[in-house]
Amino acid sequence: GAVVSQHPSRVICKSGTSVKIECRSLDFQATTMFWYRQFPKQSLMLMATSNEGSKATYEQGVEKDKFLINHASLTLSTLTVTSAHPEDSSFYICSATPAGQGAGGYTFGSGTRLTVV
Amino acid sequence: SQQGEEDPQALSIQEGENATMNCSYKTSINNLQWYRQNSGRGLVHLILIRSNEREKHSGRLRVTLDTSKKSSSLLITASRAADTASYFCAFYGSSNTGKLIFGQGTTLQVKP
């Protein structure tokens, strides 16, 4: 089955630094990947849609200059949290589905727990 | 907000009992999906039900869909302690851009 690998699983960084999170589709190509954010005991909130070879589409209220998304290949999307602050601490999850599969079930990465101190 | 609503928010049952979770949504949908999330982990796709289906089974899972009421339910029969997790319904937003919108989730605790 489709596998999405997300790295790192856990990261602690200092305020003001930047953190990069990788999302890879291991056995399929994904023209589109999605990035979600999840606060404790809450649901997933879509942050942005990552499109291979073009600019990401951000949801309303998500700062594109703070959450930089790069989708340079059909198997890799990265989310960079720039100038991180404690309020950026959260659980970040990516998802993808094989191209051409249509509106089916998505495969999710295992998530990244970001703690900004 | 397009986000779906789920109830109950939390559910605690004994092993062997059935667990029922409900999801309501506001948009038109092509399908509705259910996912499971163990604490601090990613999501696992459980089952997908299409808009022209009313009921679907997968092992101990039974999902129903009522498009007239814009609601779905997930039933887990003969629950096990290993079923302890959060369960989310998800559907595509009305703009049909492939964006998956999640319900608020139900946290299920199954006591051994």
mmCIF file with all atom_site columns, C-alpha atoms in Angstrom:
data_model
loop_
_atom_site.group_PDB
_atom_site.id
_atom_site.type_symbol
_atom_site.label_atom_id
_atom_site.label_alt_id
_atom_site.label_comp_id
_atom_site.label_asym_id
_atom_site.label_entity_id
_atom_site.label_seq_id
_atom_site.pdbx_PDB_ins_code
_atom_site.Cartn_x
_atom_site.Cartn_y
_atom_site.Cartn_z
_atom_site.occupancy
_atom_site.B_iso_or_equiv
_atom_site.pdbx_formal_charge
_atom_site.auth_seq_id
_atom_site.auth_comp_id
_atom_site.auth_asym_id
_atom_site.auth_atom_id
_atom_site.pdbx_PDB_model_num
ATOM 1   C CA . GLY A 1 1   ? 0.000   0.000  0.000   1.00 0.00 ? 1   GLY A CA 1
ATOM 2   C CA . ALA A 1 2   ? 0.908   3.665  -0.270  1.00 0.00 ? 2   ALA A CA 1
ATOM 3   C CA . VAL A 1 3   ? 3.386   4.832  2.351   1.00 0.00 ? 3   VAL A CA 1
ATOM 4   C CA . VAL A 1 4   ? 4.141   8.389  3.398   1.00 0.00 ? 4   VAL A CA 1
ATOM 5   C CA . SER A 1 5   ? 7.239   9.020  5.456   1.00 0.00 ? 5   SER A CA 1
ATOM 6   C CA . GLN A 1 6   ? 7.523   12.146 7.584   1.00 0.00 ? 6   GLN A CA 1
ATOM 7   C CA . HIS A 1 7   ? 10.718  13.319 9.245   1.00 0.00 ? 7   HIS A CA 1
ATOM 8   C CA . PRO A 1 8   ? 11.613  14.213 11.910  1.00 0.00 ? 8   PRO A CA 1
ATOM 9   C CA . SER A 1 9   ? 9.039   12.689 14.230  1.00 0.00 ? 9   SER A CA 1
ATOM 10  C CA . ARG A 1 10  ? 9.987   15.028 17.023  1.00 0.00 ? 10  ARG A CA 1
ATOM 11  C CA . VAL A 1 11  ? 11.982  18.269 17.154  1.00 0.00 ? 11  VAL A CA 1
ATOM 12  C CA . ILE A 1 12  ? 12.757  20.847 19.786  1.00 0.00 ? 12  ILE A CA 1
ATOM 13  C CA . CYS A 1 13  ? 14.088  24.200 18.690  1.00 0.00 ? 13  CYS A CA 1
ATOM 14  C CA . LYS A 1 14  ? 14.825  27.583 20.146  1.00 0.00 ? 14  LYS A CA 1
ATOM 15  C CA . SER A 1 15  ? 12.674  30.618 19.500  1.00 0.00 ? 15  SER A CA 1
ATOM 16  C CA . GLY A 1 16  ? 13.751  32.476 16.410  1.00 0.00 ? 16  GLY A CA 1
ATOM 17  C CA . THR A 1 17  ? 15.207  29.487 14.604  1.00 0.00 ? 17  THR A CA 1
ATOM 18  C CA . SER A 1 18  ? 13.750  27.689 11.612  1.00 0.00 ? 18  SER A CA 1
ATOM 19  C CA . VAL A 1 19  ? 12.728  24.069 11.362  1.00 0.00 ? 19  VAL A CA 1
ATOM 20  C CA . LYS A 1 20  ? 12.255  21.990 8.228   1.00 0.00 ? 20  LYS A CA 1
ATOM 21  C CA . ILE A 1 21  ? 9.871   19.038 8.104   1.00 0.00 ? 21  ILE A CA 1
ATOM 22  C CA . GLU A 1 22  ? 10.002  16.555 5.237   1.00 0.00 ? 22  GLU A CA 1
ATOM 23  C CA . CYS A 1 23  ? 7.174   14.531 3.774   1.00 0.00 ? 23  CYS A CA 1
ATOM 24  C CA . ARG A 1 24  ? 8.026   11.788 1.297   1.00 0.00 ? 24  ARG A CA 1
ATOM 25  C CA . SER A 1 25  ? 5.848   9.447  -0.673  1.00 0.00 ? 25  SER A CA 1
ATOM 26  C CA . LEU A 1 26  ? 7.886   6.252  -0.676  1.00 0.00 ? 26  LEU A CA 1
ATOM 27  C CA . ASP A 1 27  ? 6.262   4.086  -3.300  1.00 0.00 ? 27  ASP A CA 1
ATOM 28  C CA . PHE A 1 28  ? 4.152   6.434  -5.349  1.00 0.00 ? 28  PHE A CA 1
ATOM 29  C CA . GLN A 1 29  ? 4.231   9.834  -6.946  1.00 0.00 ? 29  GLN A CA 1
ATOM 30  C CA . ALA A 1 30  ? 2.165   12.618 -5.478  1.00 0.00 ? 30  ALA A CA 1
ATOM 31  C CA . THR A 1 31  ? 1.531   15.791 -7.418  1.00 0.00 ? 31  THR A CA 1
ATOM 32  C CA . THR A 1 32  ? -0.334  17.138 -4.439  1.00 0.00 ? 32  THR A CA 1
ATOM 33  C CA . MET A 1 33  ? 0.392   16.851 -0.749  1.00 0.00 ? 33  MET A CA 1
ATOM 34  C CA . PHE A 1 34  ? -1.405  18.447 2.156   1.00 0.00 ? 34  PHE A CA 1
ATOM 35  C CA . TRP A 1 35  ? -0.078  19.869 5.392   1.00 0.00 ? 35  TRP A CA 1
ATOM 36  C CA . TYR A 1 36  ? -2.147  19.837 8.561   1.00 0.00 ? 36  TYR A CA 1
ATOM 37  C CA . ARG A 1 37  ? -1.656  21.197 12.038  1.00 0.00 ? 37  ARG A CA 1
ATOM 38  C CA . GLN A 1 38  ? -3.128  19.649 15.149  1.00 0.00 ? 38  GLN A CA 1
ATOM 39  C CA . PHE A 1 39  ? -3.245  21.131 18.631  1.00 0.00 ? 39  PHE A CA 1
ATOM 40  C CA . PRO A 1 40  ? -3.598  18.815 21.642  1.00 0.00 ? 40  PRO A CA 1
ATOM 41  C CA . LYS A 1 41  ? -6.961  17.111 21.855  1.00 0.00 ? 41  LYS A CA 1
ATOM 42  C CA . GLN A 1 42  ? -8.172  18.922 18.755  1.00 0.00 ? 42  GLN A CA 1
ATOM 43  C CA . SER A 1 43  ? -8.848  17.997 15.165  1.00 0.00 ? 43  SER A CA 1
ATOM 44  C CA . LEU A 1 44  ? -6.619  18.469 12.140  1.00 0.00 ? 44  LEU A CA 1
ATOM 45  C CA . MET A 1 45  ? -6.707  21.873 10.522  1.00 0.00 ? 45  MET A CA 1
ATOM 46  C CA . LEU A 1 46  ? -5.592  22.108 6.921   1.00 0.00 ? 46  LEU A CA 1
ATOM 47  C CA . MET A 1 47  ? -2.771  24.611 6.525   1.00 0.00 ? 47  MET A CA 1
ATOM 48  C CA . ALA A 1 48  ? -1.884  24.401 2.875   1.00 0.00 ? 48  ALA A CA 1
ATOM 49  C CA . THR A 1 49  ? -1.960  22.388 -0.303  1.00 0.00 ? 49  THR A CA 1
ATOM 50  C CA . SER A 1 50  ? 1.464   21.635 -1.719  1.00 0.00 ? 50  SER A CA 1
ATOM 51  C CA . ASN A 1 51  ? 1.607   21.404 -5.495  1.00 0.00 ? 51  ASN A CA 1
ATOM 52  C CA . GLU A 1 52  ? 4.579   19.894 -7.298  1.00 0.00 ? 52  GLU A CA 1
ATOM 53  C CA . GLY A 1 53  ? 6.346   22.481 -9.397  1.00 0.00 ? 53  GLY A CA 1
ATOM 54  C CA . SER A 1 54  ? 4.188   25.409 -8.380  1.00 0.00 ? 54  SER A CA 1
ATOM 55  C CA . LYS A 1 55  ? 3.359   27.577 -5.417  1.00 0.00 ? 55  LYS A CA 1
ATOM 56  C CA . ALA A 1 56  ? 1.504   26.163 -2.480  1.00 0.00 ? 56  ALA A CA 1
ATOM 57  C CA . THR A 1 57  ? -2.057  27.200 -1.770  1.00 0.00 ? 57  THR A CA 1
ATOM 58  C CA . TYR A 1 58  ? -2.533  28.394 1.787   1.00 0.00 ? 58  TYR A CA 1
ATOM 59  C CA . GLU A 1 59  ? -5.701  28.319 3.829   1.00 0.00 ? 59  GLU A CA 1
ATOM 60  C CA . GLN A 1 60  ? -7.124  31.512 5.177   1.00 0.00 ? 60  GLN A CA 1
ATOM 61  C CA . GLY A 1 61  ? -5.258  32.740 8.221   1.00 0.00 ? 61  GLY A CA 1
ATOM 62  C CA . VAL A 1 62  ? -2.078  30.754 7.528   1.00 0.00 ? 62  VAL A CA 1
ATOM 63  C CA . GLU A 1 63  ? 0.979   32.947 7.048   1.00 0.00 ? 63  GLU A CA 1
ATOM 64  C CA . LYS A 1 64  ? 2.747   31.888 3.892   1.00 0.00 ? 64  LYS A CA 1
ATOM 65  C CA . ASP A 1 65  ? 5.957   33.677 4.862   1.00 0.00 ? 65  ASP A CA 1
ATOM 66  C CA . LYS A 1 66  ? 6.052   31.835 8.144   1.00 0.00 ? 66  LYS A CA 1
ATOM 67  C CA . PHE A 1 67  ? 5.201   28.383 6.861   1.00 0.00 ? 67  PHE A CA 1
ATOM 68  C CA . LEU A 1 68  ? 7.254   27.926 3.707   1.00 0.00 ? 68  LEU A CA 1
ATOM 69  C CA . ILE A 1 69  ? 6.291   24.991 1.549   1.00 0.00 ? 69  ILE A CA 1
ATOM 70  C CA . ASN A 1 70  ? 8.412   23.544 -1.217  1.00 0.00 ? 70  ASN A CA 1
ATOM 71  C CA . HIS A 1 71  ? 7.293   20.662 -3.423  1.00 0.00 ? 71  HIS A CA 1
ATOM 72  C CA . ALA A 1 72  ? 10.268  20.272 -5.707  1.00 0.00 ? 72  ALA A CA 1
ATOM 73  C CA . SER A 1 73  ? 9.681   16.684 -6.775  1.00 0.00 ? 73  SER A CA 1
ATOM 74  C CA . LEU A 1 74  ? 6.829   14.229 -7.131  1.00 0.00 ? 74  LEU A CA 1
ATOM 75  C CA . THR A 1 75  ? 7.875   12.448 -3.955  1.00 0.00 ? 75  THR A CA 1
ATOM 76  C CA . LEU A 1 76  ? 8.944   15.206 -1.601  1.00 0.00 ? 76  LEU A CA 1
ATOM 77  C CA . SER A 1 77  ? 7.287   18.184 0.020   1.00 0.00 ? 77  SER A CA 1
ATOM 78  C CA . THR A 1 78  ? 8.883   20.223 2.801   1.00 0.00 ? 78  THR A CA 1
ATOM 79  C CA . LEU A 1 79  ? 7.373   22.543 5.364   1.00 0.00 ? 79  LEU A CA 1
ATOM 80  C CA . THR A 1 80  ? 9.710   25.071 6.951   1.00 0.00 ? 80  THR A CA 1
ATOM 81  C CA . VAL A 1 81  ? 8.554   26.886 10.055  1.00 0.00 ? 81  VAL A CA 1
ATOM 82  C CA . THR A 1 82  ? 10.533  30.121 9.976   1.00 0.00 ? 82  THR A CA 1
ATOM 83  C CA . SER A 1 83  ? 11.445  32.204 13.012  1.00 0.00 ? 83  SER A CA 1
ATOM 84  C CA . ALA A 1 84  ? 9.615   29.778 15.228  1.00 0.00 ? 84  ALA A CA 1
ATOM 85  C CA . HIS A 1 85  ? 7.845   30.960 18.363  1.00 0.00 ? 85  HIS A CA 1
ATOM 86  C CA . PRO A 1 86  ? 6.389   28.950 21.243  1.00 0.00 ? 86  PRO A CA 1
ATOM 87  C CA . GLU A 1 87  ? 2.893   29.374 19.805  1.00 0.00 ? 87  GLU A CA 1
ATOM 88  C CA . ASP A 1 88  ? 4.061   27.413 16.743  1.00 0.00 ? 88  ASP A CA 1
ATOM 89  C CA . SER A 1 89  ? 4.498   24.372 18.946  1.00 0.00 ? 89  SER A CA 1
ATOM 90  C CA . SER A 1 90  ? 2.117   21.804 17.564  1.00 0.00 ? 90  SER A CA 1
ATOM 91  C CA . PHE A 1 91  ? 1.771   18.480 15.786  1.00 0.00 ? 91  PHE A CA 1
ATOM 92  C CA . TYR A 1 92  ? 2.243   18.786 12.023  1.00 0.00 ? 92  TYR A CA 1
ATOM 93  C CA . ILE A 1 93  ? 1.026   16.049 9.681   1.00 0.00 ? 93  ILE A CA 1
ATOM 94  C CA . CYS A 1 94  ? 1.292   15.657 5.937   1.00 0.00 ? 94  CYS A CA 1
ATOM 95  C CA . SER A 1 95  ? -0.815  13.541 3.638   1.00 0.00 ? 95  SER A CA 1
ATOM 96  C CA . ALA A 1 96  ? -0.794  12.434 0.033   1.00 0.00 ? 96  ALA A CA 1
ATOM 97  C CA . THR A 1 97  ? -2.543  10.127 -2.365  1.00 0.00 ? 97  THR A CA 1
ATOM 98  C CA . PRO A 1 98  ? -1.221  8.510  -5.528  1.00 0.00 ? 98  PRO A CA 1
ATOM 99  C CA . ALA A 1 99  ? -1.821  10.605 -8.608  1.00 0.00 ? 99  ALA A CA 1
ATOM 100 C CA . GLY A 1 100 ? -4.890  9.529  -10.513 1.00 0.00 ? 100 GLY A CA 1
ATOM 101 C CA . GLN A 1 101 ? -6.431  7.728  -7.586  1.00 0.00 ? 101 GLN A CA 1
ATOM 102 C CA . GLY A 1 102 ? -9.128  10.332 -7.360  1.00 0.00 ? 102 GLY A CA 1
ATOM 103 C CA . ALA A 1 103 ? -11.128 11.229 -4.296  1.00 0.00 ? 103 ALA A CA 1
ATOM 104 C CA . GLY A 1 104 ? -10.163 8.215  -2.268  1.00 0.00 ? 104 GLY A CA 1
ATOM 105 C CA . GLY A 1 105 ? -8.513  7.698  1.052   1.00 0.00 ? 105 GLY A CA 1
ATOM 106 C CA . TYR A 1 106 ? -5.368  9.619  1.799   1.00 0.00 ? 106 TYR A CA 1
ATOM 107 C CA . THR A 1 107 ? -2.217  8.245  3.356   1.00 0.00 ? 107 THR A CA 1
ATOM 108 C CA . PHE A 1 108 ? -0.827  10.229 6.244   1.00 0.00 ? 108 PHE A CA 1
ATOM 109 C CA . GLY A 1 109 ? 2.676   10.614 7.555   1.00 0.00 ? 109 GLY A CA 1
ATOM 110 C CA . SER A 1 110 ? 3.301   9.750  11.175  1.00 0.00 ? 110 SER A CA 1
ATOM 111 C CA . GLY A 1 111 ? 3.481   13.404 12.138  1.00 0.00 ? 111 GLY A CA 1
ATOM 112 C CA . THR A 1 112 ? 6.073   15.759 13.597  1.00 0.00 ? 112 THR A CA 1
ATOM 113 C CA . ARG A 1 113 ? 5.850   17.038 17.131  1.00 0.00 ? 113 ARG A CA 1
ATOM 114 C CA . LEU A 1 114 ? 7.397   20.523 17.176  1.00 0.00 ? 114 LEU A CA 1
ATOM 115 C CA . THR A 1 115 ? 8.255   22.148 20.470  1.00 0.00 ? 115 THR A CA 1
ATOM 116 C CA . VAL A 1 116 ? 9.616   25.679 20.441  1.00 0.00 ? 116 VAL A CA 1
ATOM 117 C CA . VAL A 1 117 ? 11.358  26.739 23.642  1.00 0.00 ? 117 VAL A CA 1
ATOM 118 C CA . SER B 2 1   ? -16.705 26.765 8.880   1.00 0.00 ? 1   SER B CA 1
ATOM 119 C CA . GLN B 2 2   ? -16.778 23.645 6.772   1.00 0.00 ? 2   GLN B CA 1
ATOM 120 C CA . GLN B 2 3   ? -15.428 21.516 9.567   1.00 0.00 ? 3   GLN B CA 1
ATOM 121 C CA . GLY B 2 4   ? -17.542 18.537 10.479  1.00 0.00 ? 4   GLY B CA 1
ATOM 122 C CA . GLU B 2 5   ? -18.962 17.976 13.897  1.00 0.00 ? 5   GLU B CA 1
ATOM 123 C CA . GLU B 2 6   ? -18.696 14.743 15.801  1.00 0.00 ? 6   GLU B CA 1
ATOM 124 C CA . ASP B 2 7   ? -20.340 13.425 18.876  1.00 0.00 ? 7   ASP B CA 1
ATOM 125 C CA . PRO B 2 8   ? -19.707 12.333 21.430  1.00 0.00 ? 8   PRO B CA 1
ATOM 126 C CA . GLN B 2 9   ? -16.412 14.141 21.976  1.00 0.00 ? 9   GLN B CA 1
ATOM 127 C CA . ALA B 2 10  ? -15.349 11.374 24.325  1.00 0.00 ? 10  ALA B CA 1
ATOM 128 C CA . LEU B 2 11  ? -16.608 7.863  24.846  1.00 0.00 ? 11  LEU B CA 1
ATOM 129 C CA . SER B 2 12  ? -15.566 5.321  27.465  1.00 0.00 ? 12  SER B CA 1
ATOM 130 C CA . ILE B 2 13  ? -16.780 1.734  27.275  1.00 0.00 ? 13  ILE B CA 1
ATOM 131 C CA . GLN B 2 14  ? -15.878 -1.736 28.478  1.00 0.00 ? 14  GLN B CA 1
ATOM 132 C CA . GLU B 2 15  ? -14.185 -4.262 26.269  1.00 0.00 ? 15  GLU B CA 1
ATOM 133 C CA . GLY B 2 16  ? -16.739 -6.242 24.301  1.00 0.00 ? 16  GLY B CA 1
ATOM 134 C CA . GLU B 2 17  ? -19.252 -3.418 24.102  1.00 0.00 ? 17  GLU B CA 1
ATOM 135 C CA . ASN B 2 18  ? -20.120 -1.600 20.913  1.00 0.00 ? 18  ASN B CA 1
ATOM 136 C CA . ALA B 2 19  ? -19.032 1.985  20.268  1.00 0.00 ? 19  ALA B CA 1
ATOM 137 C CA . THR B 2 20  ? -20.974 4.386  18.085  1.00 0.00 ? 20  THR B CA 1
ATOM 138 C CA . MET B 2 21  ? -19.663 7.725  16.865  1.00 0.00 ? 21  MET B CA 1
ATOM 139 C CA . ASN B 2 22  ? -21.588 10.245 14.831  1.00 0.00 ? 22  ASN B CA 1
ATOM 140 C CA . CYS B 2 23  ? -20.489 12.841 12.316  1.00 0.00 ? 23  CYS B CA 1
ATOM 141 C CA . SER B 2 24  ? -22.430 15.687 10.733  1.00 0.00 ? 24  SER B CA 1
ATOM 142 C CA . TYR B 2 25  ? -21.350 17.900 7.880   1.00 0.00 ? 25  TYR B CA 1
ATOM 143 C CA . LYS B 2 26  ? -22.697 20.881 5.963   1.00 0.00 ? 26  LYS B CA 1
ATOM 144 C CA . THR B 2 27  ? -21.488 20.588 2.378   1.00 0.00 ? 27  THR B CA 1
ATOM 145 C CA . SER B 2 28  ? -22.371 18.253 -0.467  1.00 0.00 ? 28  SER B CA 1
ATOM 146 C CA . ILE B 2 29  ? -20.016 15.303 -0.567  1.00 0.00 ? 29  ILE B CA 1
ATOM 147 C CA . ASN B 2 30  ? -18.800 12.646 -2.971  1.00 0.00 ? 30  ASN B CA 1
ATOM 148 C CA . ASN B 2 31  ? -17.719 10.400 -0.166  1.00 0.00 ? 31  ASN B CA 1
ATOM 149 C CA . LEU B 2 32  ? -17.073 10.402 3.544   1.00 0.00 ? 32  LEU B CA 1
ATOM 150 C CA . GLN B 2 33  ? -14.120 8.756  5.213   1.00 0.00 ? 33  GLN B CA 1
ATOM 151 C CA . TRP B 2 34  ? -13.259 7.645  8.703   1.00 0.00 ? 34  TRP B CA 1
ATOM 152 C CA . TYR B 2 35  ? -9.772  7.740  10.151  1.00 0.00 ? 35  TYR B CA 1
ATOM 153 C CA . ARG B 2 36  ? -8.208  6.544  13.351  1.00 0.00 ? 36  ARG B CA 1
ATOM 154 C CA . GLN B 2 37  ? -5.394  8.239  15.263  1.00 0.00 ? 37  GLN B CA 1
ATOM 155 C CA . ASN B 2 38  ? -3.481  6.730  18.119  1.00 0.00 ? 38  ASN B CA 1
ATOM 156 C CA . SER B 2 39  ? -2.169  9.298  20.574  1.00 0.00 ? 39  SER B CA 1
ATOM 157 C CA . GLY B 2 40  ? 0.646   11.349 19.071  1.00 0.00 ? 40  GLY B CA 1
ATOM 158 C CA . ARG B 2 41  ? 0.656   9.401  15.835  1.00 0.00 ? 41  ARG B CA 1
ATOM 159 C CA . GLY B 2 42  ? -0.461  9.877  12.253  1.00 0.00 ? 42  GLY B CA 1
ATOM 160 C CA . LEU B 2 43  ? -3.836  8.938  10.877  1.00 0.00 ? 43  LEU B CA 1
ATOM 161 C CA . VAL B 2 44  ? -4.858  5.573  9.518   1.00 0.00 ? 44  VAL B CA 1
ATOM 162 C CA . HIS B 2 45  ? -7.587  5.346  6.907   1.00 0.00 ? 45  HIS B CA 1
ATOM 163 C CA . LEU B 2 46  ? -10.342 2.995  8.073   1.00 0.00 ? 46  LEU B CA 1
ATOM 164 C CA . ILE B 2 47  ? -13.171 3.088  5.596   1.00 0.00 ? 47  ILE B CA 1
ATOM 165 C CA . LEU B 2 48  ? -14.685 5.176  2.815   1.00 0.00 ? 48  LEU B CA 1
ATOM 166 C CA . ILE B 2 49  ? -18.368 5.347  2.002   1.00 0.00 ? 49  ILE B CA 1
ATOM 167 C CA . ARG B 2 50  ? -19.578 6.928  -1.216  1.00 0.00 ? 50  ARG B CA 1
ATOM 168 C CA . SER B 2 51  ? -22.499 9.310  -1.408  1.00 0.00 ? 51  SER B CA 1
ATOM 169 C CA . ASN B 2 52  ? -24.640 6.706  -3.185  1.00 0.00 ? 52  ASN B CA 1
ATOM 170 C CA . GLU B 2 53  ? -24.051 4.130  -0.464  1.00 0.00 ? 53  GLU B CA 1
ATOM 171 C CA . ARG B 2 54  ? -26.033 3.888  2.738   1.00 0.00 ? 54  ARG B CA 1
ATOM 172 C CA . GLU B 2 55  ? -24.049 1.335  4.664   1.00 0.00 ? 55  GLU B CA 1
ATOM 173 C CA . LYS B 2 56  ? -20.659 -0.285 4.469   1.00 0.00 ? 56  LYS B CA 1
ATOM 174 C CA . HIS B 2 57  ? -18.887 -2.937 6.516   1.00 0.00 ? 57  HIS B CA 1
ATOM 175 C CA . SER B 2 58  ? -15.252 -3.718 7.100   1.00 0.00 ? 58  SER B CA 1
ATOM 176 C CA . GLY B 2 59  ? -14.481 -6.313 9.733   1.00 0.00 ? 59  GLY B CA 1
ATOM 177 C CA . ARG B 2 60  ? -15.846 -5.023 13.019  1.00 0.00 ? 60  ARG B CA 1
ATOM 178 C CA . LEU B 2 61  ? -16.560 -1.611 11.514  1.00 0.00 ? 61  LEU B CA 1
ATOM 179 C CA . ARG B 2 62  ? -19.932 -0.549 10.203  1.00 0.00 ? 62  ARG B CA 1
ATOM 180 C CA . VAL B 2 63  ? -20.439 2.856  8.646   1.00 0.00 ? 63  VAL B CA 1
ATOM 181 C CA . THR B 2 64  ? -23.737 4.417  7.660   1.00 0.00 ? 64  THR B CA 1
ATOM 182 C CA . LEU B 2 65  ? -24.368 7.517  5.613   1.00 0.00 ? 65  LEU B CA 1
ATOM 183 C CA . ASP B 2 66  ? -27.541 9.587  5.407   1.00 0.00 ? 66  ASP B CA 1
ATOM 184 C CA . THR B 2 67  ? -27.018 12.295 2.829   1.00 0.00 ? 67  THR B CA 1
ATOM 185 C CA . SER B 2 68  ? -30.466 13.780 3.449   1.00 0.00 ? 68  SER B CA 1
ATOM 186 C CA . LYS B 2 69  ? -29.486 14.458 7.048   1.00 0.00 ? 69  LYS B CA 1
ATOM 187 C CA . LYS B 2 70  ? -25.844 15.100 6.174   1.00 0.00 ? 70  LYS B CA 1
ATOM 188 C CA . SER B 2 71  ? -24.712 12.651 8.794   1.00 0.00 ? 71  SER B CA 1
ATOM 189 C CA . SER B 2 72  ? -22.681 9.485  9.167   1.00 0.00 ? 72  SER B CA 1
ATOM 190 C CA . SER B 2 73  ? -22.052 7.039  11.959  1.00 0.00 ? 73  SER B CA 1
ATOM 191 C CA . LEU B 2 74  ? -19.213 4.666  12.740  1.00 0.00 ? 74  LEU B CA 1
ATOM 192 C CA . LEU B 2 75  ? -19.987 1.574  14.760  1.00 0.00 ? 75  LEU B CA 1
ATOM 193 C CA . ILE B 2 76  ? -17.234 -0.566 16.227  1.00 0.00 ? 76  ILE B CA 1
ATOM 194 C CA . THR B 2 77  ? -18.596 -3.879 17.409  1.00 0.00 ? 77  THR B CA 1
ATOM 195 C CA . ALA B 2 78  ? -17.125 -6.084 20.107  1.00 0.00 ? 78  ALA B CA 1
ATOM 196 C CA . SER B 2 79  ? -14.599 -3.422 21.039  1.00 0.00 ? 79  SER B CA 1
ATOM 197 C CA . ARG B 2 80  ? -11.106 -4.255 22.254  1.00 0.00 ? 80  ARG B CA 1
ATOM 198 C CA . ALA B 2 81  ? -8.670  -2.317 24.398  1.00 0.00 ? 81  ALA B CA 1
ATOM 199 C CA . ALA B 2 82  ? -6.547  -1.860 21.260  1.00 0.00 ? 82  ALA B CA 1
ATOM 200 C CA . ASP B 2 83  ? -9.396  0.155  19.714  1.00 0.00 ? 83  ASP B CA 1
ATOM 201 C CA . THR B 2 84  ? -8.595  2.964  22.144  1.00 0.00 ? 84  THR B CA 1
ATOM 202 C CA . ALA B 2 85  ? -7.828  5.947  19.913  1.00 0.00 ? 85  ALA B CA 1
ATOM 203 C CA . SER B 2 86  ? -9.337  9.083  18.405  1.00 0.00 ? 86  SER B CA 1
ATOM 204 C CA . TYR B 2 87  ? -11.634 8.666  15.445  1.00 0.00 ? 87  TYR B CA 1
ATOM 205 C CA . PHE B 2 88  ? -12.236 11.342 12.832  1.00 0.00 ? 88  PHE B CA 1
ATOM 206 C CA . CYS B 2 89  ? -14.653 11.617 9.978   1.00 0.00 ? 89  CYS B CA 1
ATOM 207 C CA . ALA B 2 90  ? -13.403 13.472 6.931   1.00 0.00 ? 90  ALA B CA 1
ATOM 208 C CA . PHE B 2 91  ? -14.853 14.694 3.674   1.00 0.00 ? 91  PHE B CA 1
ATOM 209 C CA . TYR B 2 92  ? -13.926 16.907 0.784   1.00 0.00 ? 92  TYR B CA 1
ATOM 210 C CA . GLY B 2 93  ? -14.788 20.585 0.946   1.00 0.00 ? 93  GLY B CA 1
ATOM 211 C CA . SER B 2 94  ? -17.436 21.967 -1.347  1.00 0.00 ? 94  SER B CA 1
ATOM 212 C CA . SER B 2 95  ? -14.854 23.534 -3.647  1.00 0.00 ? 95  SER B CA 1
ATOM 213 C CA . ASN B 2 96  ? -13.783 20.026 -4.676  1.00 0.00 ? 96  ASN B CA 1
ATOM 214 C CA . THR B 2 97  ? -10.099 20.841 -4.686  1.00 0.00 ? 97  THR B CA 1
ATOM 215 C CA . GLY B 2 98  ? -9.079  17.592 -3.046  1.00 0.00 ? 98  GLY B CA 1
ATOM 216 C CA . LYS B 2 99  ? -8.799  19.204 0.359   1.00 0.00 ? 99  LYS B CA 1
ATOM 217 C CA . LEU B 2 100 ? -9.896  16.861 3.105   1.00 0.00 ? 100 LEU B CA 1
ATOM 218 C CA . ILE B 2 101 ? -11.844 18.481 5.934   1.00 0.00 ? 101 ILE B CA 1
ATOM 219 C CA . PHE B 2 102 ? -11.923 16.741 9.290   1.00 0.00 ? 102 PHE B CA 1
ATOM 220 C CA . GLY B 2 103 ? -14.527 16.470 11.968  1.00 0.00 ? 103 GLY B CA 1
ATOM 221 C CA . GLN B 2 104 ? -13.668 17.383 15.514  1.00 0.00 ? 104 GLN B CA 1
ATOM 222 C CA . GLY B 2 105 ? -13.077 13.790 16.488  1.00 0.00 ? 105 GLY B CA 1
ATOM 223 C CA . THR B 2 106 ? -14.266 11.339 19.103  1.00 0.00 ? 106 THR B CA 1
ATOM 224 C CA . THR B 2 107 ? -11.837 10.032 21.687  1.00 0.00 ? 107 THR B CA 1
ATOM 225 C CA . LEU B 2 108 ? -12.650 6.425  22.462  1.00 0.00 ? 108 LEU B CA 1
ATOM 226 C CA . GLN B 2 109 ? -11.373 4.630  25.527  1.00 0.00 ? 109 GLN B CA 1
ATOM 227 C CA . VAL B 2 110 ? -11.977 0.914  25.769  1.00 0.00 ? 110 VAL B CA 1
ATOM 228 C CA . LYS B 2 111 ? -11.352 -0.444 29.245  1.00 0.00 ? 111 LYS B CA 1
ATOM 229 C CA . PRO B 2 112 ? -10.087 -3.994 29.534  1.00 0.00 ? 112 PRO B CA 1
#
